[in-house]
Structure formats: C-alpha cells, structure tokens
CSV table of C-alpha atoms in Angstrom, one decimal:
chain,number,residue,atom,x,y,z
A,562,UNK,CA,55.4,91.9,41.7
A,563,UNK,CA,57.4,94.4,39.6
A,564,UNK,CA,60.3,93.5,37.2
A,565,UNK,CA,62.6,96.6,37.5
A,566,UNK,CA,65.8,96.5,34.5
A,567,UNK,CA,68.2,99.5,35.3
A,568,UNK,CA,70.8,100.6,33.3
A,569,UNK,CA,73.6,102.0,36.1
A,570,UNK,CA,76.7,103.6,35.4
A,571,UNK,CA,79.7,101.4,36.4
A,572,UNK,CA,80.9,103.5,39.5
A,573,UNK,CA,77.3,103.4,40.8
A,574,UNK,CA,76.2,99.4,40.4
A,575,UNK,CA,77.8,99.0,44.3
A,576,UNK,CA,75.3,102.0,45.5
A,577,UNK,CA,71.8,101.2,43.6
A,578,UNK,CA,73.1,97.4,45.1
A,579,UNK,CA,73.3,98.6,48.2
A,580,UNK,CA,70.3,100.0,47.6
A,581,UNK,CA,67.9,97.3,46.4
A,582,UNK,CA,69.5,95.1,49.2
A,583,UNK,CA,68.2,97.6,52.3
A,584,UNK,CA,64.7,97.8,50.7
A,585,UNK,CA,62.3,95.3,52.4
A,586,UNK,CA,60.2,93.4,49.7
A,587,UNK,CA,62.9,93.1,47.4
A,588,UNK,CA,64.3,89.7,45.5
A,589,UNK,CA,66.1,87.9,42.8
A,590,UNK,CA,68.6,90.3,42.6
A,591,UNK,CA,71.2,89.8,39.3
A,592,UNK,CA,74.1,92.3,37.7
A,593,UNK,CA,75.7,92.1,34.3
A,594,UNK,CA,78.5,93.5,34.5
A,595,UNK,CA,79.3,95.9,31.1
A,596,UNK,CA,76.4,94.1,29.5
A,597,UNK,CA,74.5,97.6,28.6
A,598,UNK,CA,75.9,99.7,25.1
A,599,UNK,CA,73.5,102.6,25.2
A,600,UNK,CA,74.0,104.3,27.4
A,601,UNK,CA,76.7,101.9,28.3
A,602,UNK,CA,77.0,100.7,32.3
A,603,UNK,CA,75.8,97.4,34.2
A,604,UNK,CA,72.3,96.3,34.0
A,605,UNK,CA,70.5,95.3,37.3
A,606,UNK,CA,67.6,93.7,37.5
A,607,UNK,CA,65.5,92.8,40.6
A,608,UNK,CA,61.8,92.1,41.7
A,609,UNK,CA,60.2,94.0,44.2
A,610,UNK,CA,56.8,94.1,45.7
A,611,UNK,CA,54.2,96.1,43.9
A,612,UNK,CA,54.3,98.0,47.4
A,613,UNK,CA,57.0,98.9,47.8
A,614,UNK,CA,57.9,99.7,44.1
A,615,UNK,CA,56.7,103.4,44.5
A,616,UNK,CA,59.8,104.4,47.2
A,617,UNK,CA,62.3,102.5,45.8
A,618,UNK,CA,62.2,103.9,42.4
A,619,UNK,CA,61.2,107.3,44.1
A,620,UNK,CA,65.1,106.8,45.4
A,621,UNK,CA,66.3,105.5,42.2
A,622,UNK,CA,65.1,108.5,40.6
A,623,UNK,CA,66.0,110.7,43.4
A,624,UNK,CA,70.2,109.1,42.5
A,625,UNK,CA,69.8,110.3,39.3
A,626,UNK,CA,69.8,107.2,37.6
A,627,UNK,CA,66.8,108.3,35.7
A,628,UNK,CA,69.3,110.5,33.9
A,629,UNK,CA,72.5,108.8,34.1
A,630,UNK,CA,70.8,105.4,32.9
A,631,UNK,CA,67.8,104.3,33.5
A,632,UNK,CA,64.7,102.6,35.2
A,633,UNK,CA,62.3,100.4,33.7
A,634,UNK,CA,59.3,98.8,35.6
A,635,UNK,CA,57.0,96.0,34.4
A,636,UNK,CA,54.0,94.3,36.2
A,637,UNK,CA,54.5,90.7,36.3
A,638,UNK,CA,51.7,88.5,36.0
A,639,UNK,CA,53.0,85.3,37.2
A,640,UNK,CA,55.8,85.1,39.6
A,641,UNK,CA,56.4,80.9,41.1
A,642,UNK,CA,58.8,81.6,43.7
A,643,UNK,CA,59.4,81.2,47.7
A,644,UNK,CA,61.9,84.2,47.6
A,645,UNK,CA,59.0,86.5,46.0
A,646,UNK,CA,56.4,85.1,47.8
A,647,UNK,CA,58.9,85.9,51.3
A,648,UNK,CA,59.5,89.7,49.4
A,649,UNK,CA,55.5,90.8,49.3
A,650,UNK,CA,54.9,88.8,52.9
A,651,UNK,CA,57.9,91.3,54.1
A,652,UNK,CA,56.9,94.6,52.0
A,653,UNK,CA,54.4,96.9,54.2
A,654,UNK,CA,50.3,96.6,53.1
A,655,UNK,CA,48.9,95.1,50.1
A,656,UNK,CA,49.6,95.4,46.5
A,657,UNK,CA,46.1,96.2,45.5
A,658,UNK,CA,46.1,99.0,47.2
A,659,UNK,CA,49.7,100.7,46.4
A,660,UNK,CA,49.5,103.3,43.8
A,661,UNK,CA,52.5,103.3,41.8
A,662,UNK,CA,52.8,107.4,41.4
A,663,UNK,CA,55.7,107.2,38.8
A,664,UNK,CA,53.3,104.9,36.9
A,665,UNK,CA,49.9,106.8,37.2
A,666,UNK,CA,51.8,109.9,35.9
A,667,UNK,CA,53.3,108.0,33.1
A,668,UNK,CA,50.1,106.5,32.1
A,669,UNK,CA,47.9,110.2,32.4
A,670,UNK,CA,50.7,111.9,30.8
A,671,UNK,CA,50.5,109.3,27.3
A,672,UNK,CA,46.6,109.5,27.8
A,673,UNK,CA,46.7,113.3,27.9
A,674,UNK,CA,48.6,113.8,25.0
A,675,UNK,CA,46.4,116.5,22.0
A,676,UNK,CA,47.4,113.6,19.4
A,677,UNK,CA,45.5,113.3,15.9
A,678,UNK,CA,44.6,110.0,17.4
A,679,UNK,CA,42.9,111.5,20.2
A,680,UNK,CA,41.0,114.1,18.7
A,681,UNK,CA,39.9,111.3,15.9
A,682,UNK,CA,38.8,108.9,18.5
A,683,UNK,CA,36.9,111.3,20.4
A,684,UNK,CA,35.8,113.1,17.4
A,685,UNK,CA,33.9,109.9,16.2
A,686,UNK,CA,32.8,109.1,19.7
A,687,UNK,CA,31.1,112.3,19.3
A,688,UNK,CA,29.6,111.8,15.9
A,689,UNK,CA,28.4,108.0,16.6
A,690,UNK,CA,26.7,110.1,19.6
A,691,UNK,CA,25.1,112.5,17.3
A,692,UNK,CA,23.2,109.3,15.3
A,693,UNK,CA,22.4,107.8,18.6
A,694,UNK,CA,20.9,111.4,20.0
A,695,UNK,CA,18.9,111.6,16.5
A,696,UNK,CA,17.9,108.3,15.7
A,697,UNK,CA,16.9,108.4,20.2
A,698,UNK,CA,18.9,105.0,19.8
A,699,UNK,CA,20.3,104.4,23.3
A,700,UNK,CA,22.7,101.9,21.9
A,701,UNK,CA,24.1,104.3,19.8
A,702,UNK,CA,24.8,106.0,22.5
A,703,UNK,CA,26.7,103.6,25.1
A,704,UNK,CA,28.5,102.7,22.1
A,705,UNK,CA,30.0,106.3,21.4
A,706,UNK,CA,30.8,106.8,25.4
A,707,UNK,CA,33.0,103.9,24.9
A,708,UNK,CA,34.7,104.9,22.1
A,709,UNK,CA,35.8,108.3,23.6
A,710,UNK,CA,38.9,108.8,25.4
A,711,UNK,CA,38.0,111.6,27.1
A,712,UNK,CA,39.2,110.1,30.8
A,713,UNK,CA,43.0,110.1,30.6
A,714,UNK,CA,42.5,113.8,30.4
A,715,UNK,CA,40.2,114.3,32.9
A,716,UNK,CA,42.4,111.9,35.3
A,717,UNK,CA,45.5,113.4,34.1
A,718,UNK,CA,44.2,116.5,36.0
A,719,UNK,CA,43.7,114.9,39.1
A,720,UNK,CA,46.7,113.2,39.3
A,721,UNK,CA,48.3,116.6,38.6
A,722,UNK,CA,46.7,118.6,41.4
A,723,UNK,CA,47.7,115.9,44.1
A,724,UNK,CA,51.0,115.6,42.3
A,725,UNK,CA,51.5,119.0,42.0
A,726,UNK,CA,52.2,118.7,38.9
A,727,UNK,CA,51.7,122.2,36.5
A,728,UNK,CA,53.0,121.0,32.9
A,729,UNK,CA,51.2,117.7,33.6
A,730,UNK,CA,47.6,119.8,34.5
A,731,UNK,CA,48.4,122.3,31.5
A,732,UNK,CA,48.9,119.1,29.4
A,733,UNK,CA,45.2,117.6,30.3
A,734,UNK,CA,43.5,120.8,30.1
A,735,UNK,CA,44.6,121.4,26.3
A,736,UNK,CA,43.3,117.9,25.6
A,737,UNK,CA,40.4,118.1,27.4
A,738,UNK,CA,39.5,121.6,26.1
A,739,UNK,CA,40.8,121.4,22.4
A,740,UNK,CA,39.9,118.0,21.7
A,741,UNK,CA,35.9,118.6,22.4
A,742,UNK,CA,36.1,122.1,20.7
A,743,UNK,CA,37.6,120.2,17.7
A,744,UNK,CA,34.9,117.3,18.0
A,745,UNK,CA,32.1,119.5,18.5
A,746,UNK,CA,32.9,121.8,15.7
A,747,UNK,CA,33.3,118.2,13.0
A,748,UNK,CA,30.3,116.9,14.2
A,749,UNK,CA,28.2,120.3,13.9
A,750,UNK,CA,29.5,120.0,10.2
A,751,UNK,CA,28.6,115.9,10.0
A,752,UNK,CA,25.1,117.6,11.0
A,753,UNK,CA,24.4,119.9,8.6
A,754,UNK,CA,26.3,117.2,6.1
A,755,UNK,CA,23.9,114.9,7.1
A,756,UNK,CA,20.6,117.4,7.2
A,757,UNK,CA,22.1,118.2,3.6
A,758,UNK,CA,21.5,114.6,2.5
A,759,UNK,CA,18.3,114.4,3.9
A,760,UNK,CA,19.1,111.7,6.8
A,761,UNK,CA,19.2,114.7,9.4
A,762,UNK,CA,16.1,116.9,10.4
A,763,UNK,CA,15.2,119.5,12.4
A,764,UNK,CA,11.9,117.7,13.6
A,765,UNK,CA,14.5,114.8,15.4
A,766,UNK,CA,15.9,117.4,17.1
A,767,UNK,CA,12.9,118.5,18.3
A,768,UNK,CA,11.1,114.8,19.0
A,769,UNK,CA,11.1,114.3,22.7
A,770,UNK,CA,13.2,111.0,22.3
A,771,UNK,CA,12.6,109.2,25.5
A,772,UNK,CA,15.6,107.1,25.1
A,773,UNK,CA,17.8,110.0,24.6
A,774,UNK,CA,16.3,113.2,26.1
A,775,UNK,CA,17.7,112.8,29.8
A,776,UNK,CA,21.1,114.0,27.8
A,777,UNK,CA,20.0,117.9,27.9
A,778,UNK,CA,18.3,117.7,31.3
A,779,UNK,CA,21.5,117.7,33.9
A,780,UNK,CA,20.4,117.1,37.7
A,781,UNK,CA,21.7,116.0,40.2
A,782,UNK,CA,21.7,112.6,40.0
A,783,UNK,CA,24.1,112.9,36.7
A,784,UNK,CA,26.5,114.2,39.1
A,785,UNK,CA,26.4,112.0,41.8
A,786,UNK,CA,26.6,109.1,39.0
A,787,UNK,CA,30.0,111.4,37.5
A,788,UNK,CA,31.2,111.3,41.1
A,789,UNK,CA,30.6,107.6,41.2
A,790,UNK,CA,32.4,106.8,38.0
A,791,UNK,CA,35.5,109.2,39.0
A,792,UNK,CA,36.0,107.0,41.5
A,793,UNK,CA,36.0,103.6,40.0
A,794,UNK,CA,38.1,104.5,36.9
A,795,UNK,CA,40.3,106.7,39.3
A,796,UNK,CA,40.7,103.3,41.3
A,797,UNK,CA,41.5,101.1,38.1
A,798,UNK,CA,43.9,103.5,36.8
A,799,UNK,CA,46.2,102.9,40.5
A,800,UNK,CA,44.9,99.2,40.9
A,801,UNK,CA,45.8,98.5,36.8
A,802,UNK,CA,42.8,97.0,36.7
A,803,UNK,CA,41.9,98.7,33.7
A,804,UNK,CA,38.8,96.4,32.4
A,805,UNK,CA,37.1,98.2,34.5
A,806,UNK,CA,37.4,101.5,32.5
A,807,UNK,CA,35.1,100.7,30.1
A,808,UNK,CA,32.0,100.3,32.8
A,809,UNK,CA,33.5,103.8,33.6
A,810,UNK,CA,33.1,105.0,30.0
A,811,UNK,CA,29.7,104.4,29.5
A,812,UNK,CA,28.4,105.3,32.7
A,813,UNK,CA,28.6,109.0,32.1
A,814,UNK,CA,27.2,111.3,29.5
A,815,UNK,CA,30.2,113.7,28.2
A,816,UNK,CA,30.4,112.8,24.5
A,817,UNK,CA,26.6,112.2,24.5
A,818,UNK,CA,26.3,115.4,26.1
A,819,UNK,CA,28.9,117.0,23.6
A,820,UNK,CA,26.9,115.5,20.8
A,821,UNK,CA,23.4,116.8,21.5
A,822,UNK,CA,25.2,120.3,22.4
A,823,UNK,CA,27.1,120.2,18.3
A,824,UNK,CA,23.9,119.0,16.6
A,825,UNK,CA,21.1,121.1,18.3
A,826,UNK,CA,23.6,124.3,18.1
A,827,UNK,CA,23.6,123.3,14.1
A,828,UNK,CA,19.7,123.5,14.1
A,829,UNK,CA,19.8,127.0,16.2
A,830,UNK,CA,18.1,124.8,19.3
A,831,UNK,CA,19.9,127.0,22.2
A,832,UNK,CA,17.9,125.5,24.8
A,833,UNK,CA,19.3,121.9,24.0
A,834,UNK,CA,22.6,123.7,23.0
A,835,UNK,CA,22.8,125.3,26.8
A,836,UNK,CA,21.3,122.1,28.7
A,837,UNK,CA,23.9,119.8,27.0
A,838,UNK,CA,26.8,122.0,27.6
A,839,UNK,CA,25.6,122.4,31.9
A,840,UNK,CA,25.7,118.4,31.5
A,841,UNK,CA,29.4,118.3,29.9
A,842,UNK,CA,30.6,120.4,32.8
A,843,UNK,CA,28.8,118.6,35.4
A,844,UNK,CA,30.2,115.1,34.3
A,845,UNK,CA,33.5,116.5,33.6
A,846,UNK,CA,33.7,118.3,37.1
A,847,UNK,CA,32.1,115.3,39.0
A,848,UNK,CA,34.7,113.4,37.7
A,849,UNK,CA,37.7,115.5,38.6
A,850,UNK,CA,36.6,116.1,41.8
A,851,UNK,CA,36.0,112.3,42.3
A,852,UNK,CA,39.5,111.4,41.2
A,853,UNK,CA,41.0,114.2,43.2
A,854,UNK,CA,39.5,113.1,46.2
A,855,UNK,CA,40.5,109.2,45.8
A,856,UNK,CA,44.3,109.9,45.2
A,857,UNK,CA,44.3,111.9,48.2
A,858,UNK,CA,42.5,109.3,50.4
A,859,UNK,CA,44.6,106.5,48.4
A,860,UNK,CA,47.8,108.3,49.4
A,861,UNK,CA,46.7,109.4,53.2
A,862,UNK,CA,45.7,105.7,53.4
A,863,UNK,CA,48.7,104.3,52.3
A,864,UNK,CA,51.0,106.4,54.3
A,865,UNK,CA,49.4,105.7,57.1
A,866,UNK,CA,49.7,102.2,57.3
A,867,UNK,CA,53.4,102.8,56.2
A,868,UNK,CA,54.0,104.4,59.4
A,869,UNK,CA,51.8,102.0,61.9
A,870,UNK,CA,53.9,98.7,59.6
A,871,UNK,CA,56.0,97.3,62.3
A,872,UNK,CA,60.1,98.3,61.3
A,873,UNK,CA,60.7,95.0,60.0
A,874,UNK,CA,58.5,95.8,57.0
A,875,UNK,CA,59.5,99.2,56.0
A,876,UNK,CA,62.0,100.2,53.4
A,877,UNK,CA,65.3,100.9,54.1
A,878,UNK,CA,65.7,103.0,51.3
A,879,UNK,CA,68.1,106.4,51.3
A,880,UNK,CA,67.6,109.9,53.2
A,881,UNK,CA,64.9,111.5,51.2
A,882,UNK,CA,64.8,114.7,49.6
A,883,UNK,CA,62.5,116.8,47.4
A,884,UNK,CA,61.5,114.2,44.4
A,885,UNK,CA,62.5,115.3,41.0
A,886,UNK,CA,59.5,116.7,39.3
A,887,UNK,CA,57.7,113.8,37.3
A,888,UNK,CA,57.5,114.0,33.5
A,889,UNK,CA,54.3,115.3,33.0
C-alpha cells in the first residue's frame, strides 16, 4: 500500500474527494479541514493500492494539485487492516508488478543529478578499481563496482526514452558522460601519483593478471551479462526492491573498465586504453538497452491486464488528458 498526504486548496477538497472515492483500491480516507499553513488548504490523506497509485496520482497531477498544493506518496511497509486488505483485493493486478512512473522518474532524476557527491563516489570507485586492476586483486575490484553509482544515470536514460522525457535524458547523459571523464582524468593523475611513489609500475600494467585481464578483452558474453544486469536492476528500481542493486553493481565491468582505460592511458598502453574503453560502452549500452526494453514490456504488460480486469476493478478516475511532463 501507498500513504498519499495532499495538500488541496479549500474549493477543491470536494473534487480530489470525489476523486479518491471513484478510484477502486482506495481506503482510509480522512480530511482536516484548514489544518495545512503552507501553502494553506485542507490536507487529505488516503491509502491506495500500490496498483493503482500510478493513475490516481497521474489525475491528481493532471488537477493541478501538484501546483496548487501538493502530493506526497509513501510505501508503507505494514498496513493491519480489512478495509486495505478489501482495497488491493479490489485494485486491478498485483503490486509487484505496478511501476509507479511518477516515482521511477523521481528516483532516476535524484540519481542522475552531476553532484560533487556523485562524481566523488564514482571517482573513488574508479580509483579503488585502479588498485584492484594493478595489484590483479579481483576483490578490489567487485568492491569498486559497488561503490560506483554509475546506474541511476544509465536508468535515468531509459526511463526517459519510454517516458519521453528530454530534460530527464539530457540530465543522465551529463552525469553519465562528465562524471567518468572527471573520474578517469583523477585517477590517470592517482596513477602517475602513485608510479611517482614507487607503488605503481609499468611492468603491472603489462603482467597478464589473470584475475583482472578479462577487463580489456570485451566479447560478447560481457554484453549479454550487461543485458542481464539492465534487467534486474531495471526491475528493482519499479519493484523497490532495491537490495537487489548491489548484485546489479558488481555484475558488470564499467568502473573496472573505466579504471584499466585511465591507468593504461597513463603508461601510454593504447591497446589496453582502446579495449577498456569498447568494454565501457558495451556494458553501458547493454544496460540501456536492457532497461529500455523492460519498461516497455513492464508497461505493455501492465496495460494490458488493465484493460482484460473485469470493470469492477478498474479506476474510476477522471477523463484523461495529455499528463503534465514529469520533473525530470
């Protein structure tokens, strides 16, 4: 279940009322009258099934009450009630598979923001990388792709080319872009820092590193395994089932591959430098394309059962129009 707190202008509580009343899989419904100061109006507050949370804040939003108030959704982890338990029984398909749209946006648009925070993070990713490609310490290594937050970017595009969503796309593409040309120009410095203090040589660089090597040598495989990892953290991103990012993180080679690309283009190795960047790209456009094609599917999927649910458990909801365009 959701927990939705609106803020509604006074002449409009009877209409967003009205509102959450005709939408199926809707319950514990409770005004206060005058109670909100800023902006000042009613607040209403209301469950609703995590399935039928995407339309009706799609026609909150589409009232305006975005701008004239506002709309504020939380997951609920525990809900003990019969009239909740009679709301998600009622609401059309299951709640593991809705994909809250407002939500995914929200969450790709903080995740693809060019912060100092992000570029540290995924600048030390891509150092920590750099030991584990030199000291051939796979370790290293699975700890660094952890560490780097390199897929809200690479989801935030996805999400924008199903949403249609240009600022969103131009948002994730800065990130993506500027934040590993910032990393990978740091840690090509941390290299030569390093090769300056002796703890850095040339010869590592040129070791075959059994543990490490398959980082410069992109095939196929690394792109069916990117294709494989788009989907699952493209599917724990919509299911919030985020615990399952981190299996996502280290299951493909970007910062490695980022890494090995800085530190052999600090020791001249263009072979290494050319390998690692093919493996970047492969990973990153494996994993776009992956996420992509899940939203799509998720949202043909979902609609579709929409339409077969039987009329007793569809939304009311209001005539719909064009949806605003979403923040990102």
């Amino acid at each position: 279940m959701l927990h939705l707190r609106l803020i509604v202008p006074a002449d409009r509580t009877d209409e967003v009322v009205g509102l959450i009343g005709r939408t199926v899989g809707t319950a514990h419904l409770a005004v206060l009258t005058g109670a909100a100061r800023s902006p000042v109006g009613d607040v209403v507050l209301c469950d609703v099934a995590r399935e039928a949370g995407d339309e009706l804040i799609g026609a909150l939003r589409e009232m305006g009450i975005d701008s004239s108030g506002s709309i504020t959704a939380e997951n609920m982890d525990l809900t003990l009630s019969k009239h909740a338990e009679e709301a998600e029984r009622a609401a059309p398909g299951e709640g593991a598979d809705a994909v809250l749209w407002e939500e995914l946006s929200e969450v790709t648009h903080e995740e693809s923001t060019f912060s100092v925070t992000y570029v540290a993070f995924l600048a030390l990713a891509t150092m920590l990388a750099a030991c584990g490609v030199m000291l051939d310490n796979a370790v290293l290594i699975v700890g660094a792709m952890a560490v780097g937050p390199e897929f809200g970017p690479l989801a935030g595009i996805s999400t924008a080319l199903v949403q249609r969503a240009p600022r969103l796309a131009g948002r994730s593409l800065w990130a993506l872009i500027g934040g590993f040309a910032v990393a990978m120009v740091l840690t090509a410095g941390f290299a030569w820092l390093l090769d300056a203090l002796g703890l850095f040589t040339e010869d590592m660089v040129k070791a075959e590193r059994p543990n490490t090597g398959f980082i410069w040598h992109p095939d196929w495989m690394s792109f069916v395994v990117a294709l494989l990892a788009g989907i699952a953290g493209t599917l724990s991103l919509t299911s919030a089932k985020s615990g399952a990012l981190i299996g996502v993180a280290i299951s493909v080679t970007t910062v490695p591959a980022a890494a090995n690309a800085a530190v052999a283009f600090s020791y001249q190795d263009l072979q290494q430098t050319w390998g690692s960047s093919a493996q970047l790209l492969a990973n990153m456009a494996g994993i776009v394309l992956a996420g992509t094609l899940t939203l799509l599917i998720q949202k043909a999927l979902w609609n579709t059962r929409r339409r077969a649910a039987p009329p007793g458990r569809r939304e009311a909801g209001v005539p719909r129009g064009p949806r605003p365009p979403s923040k990102g």
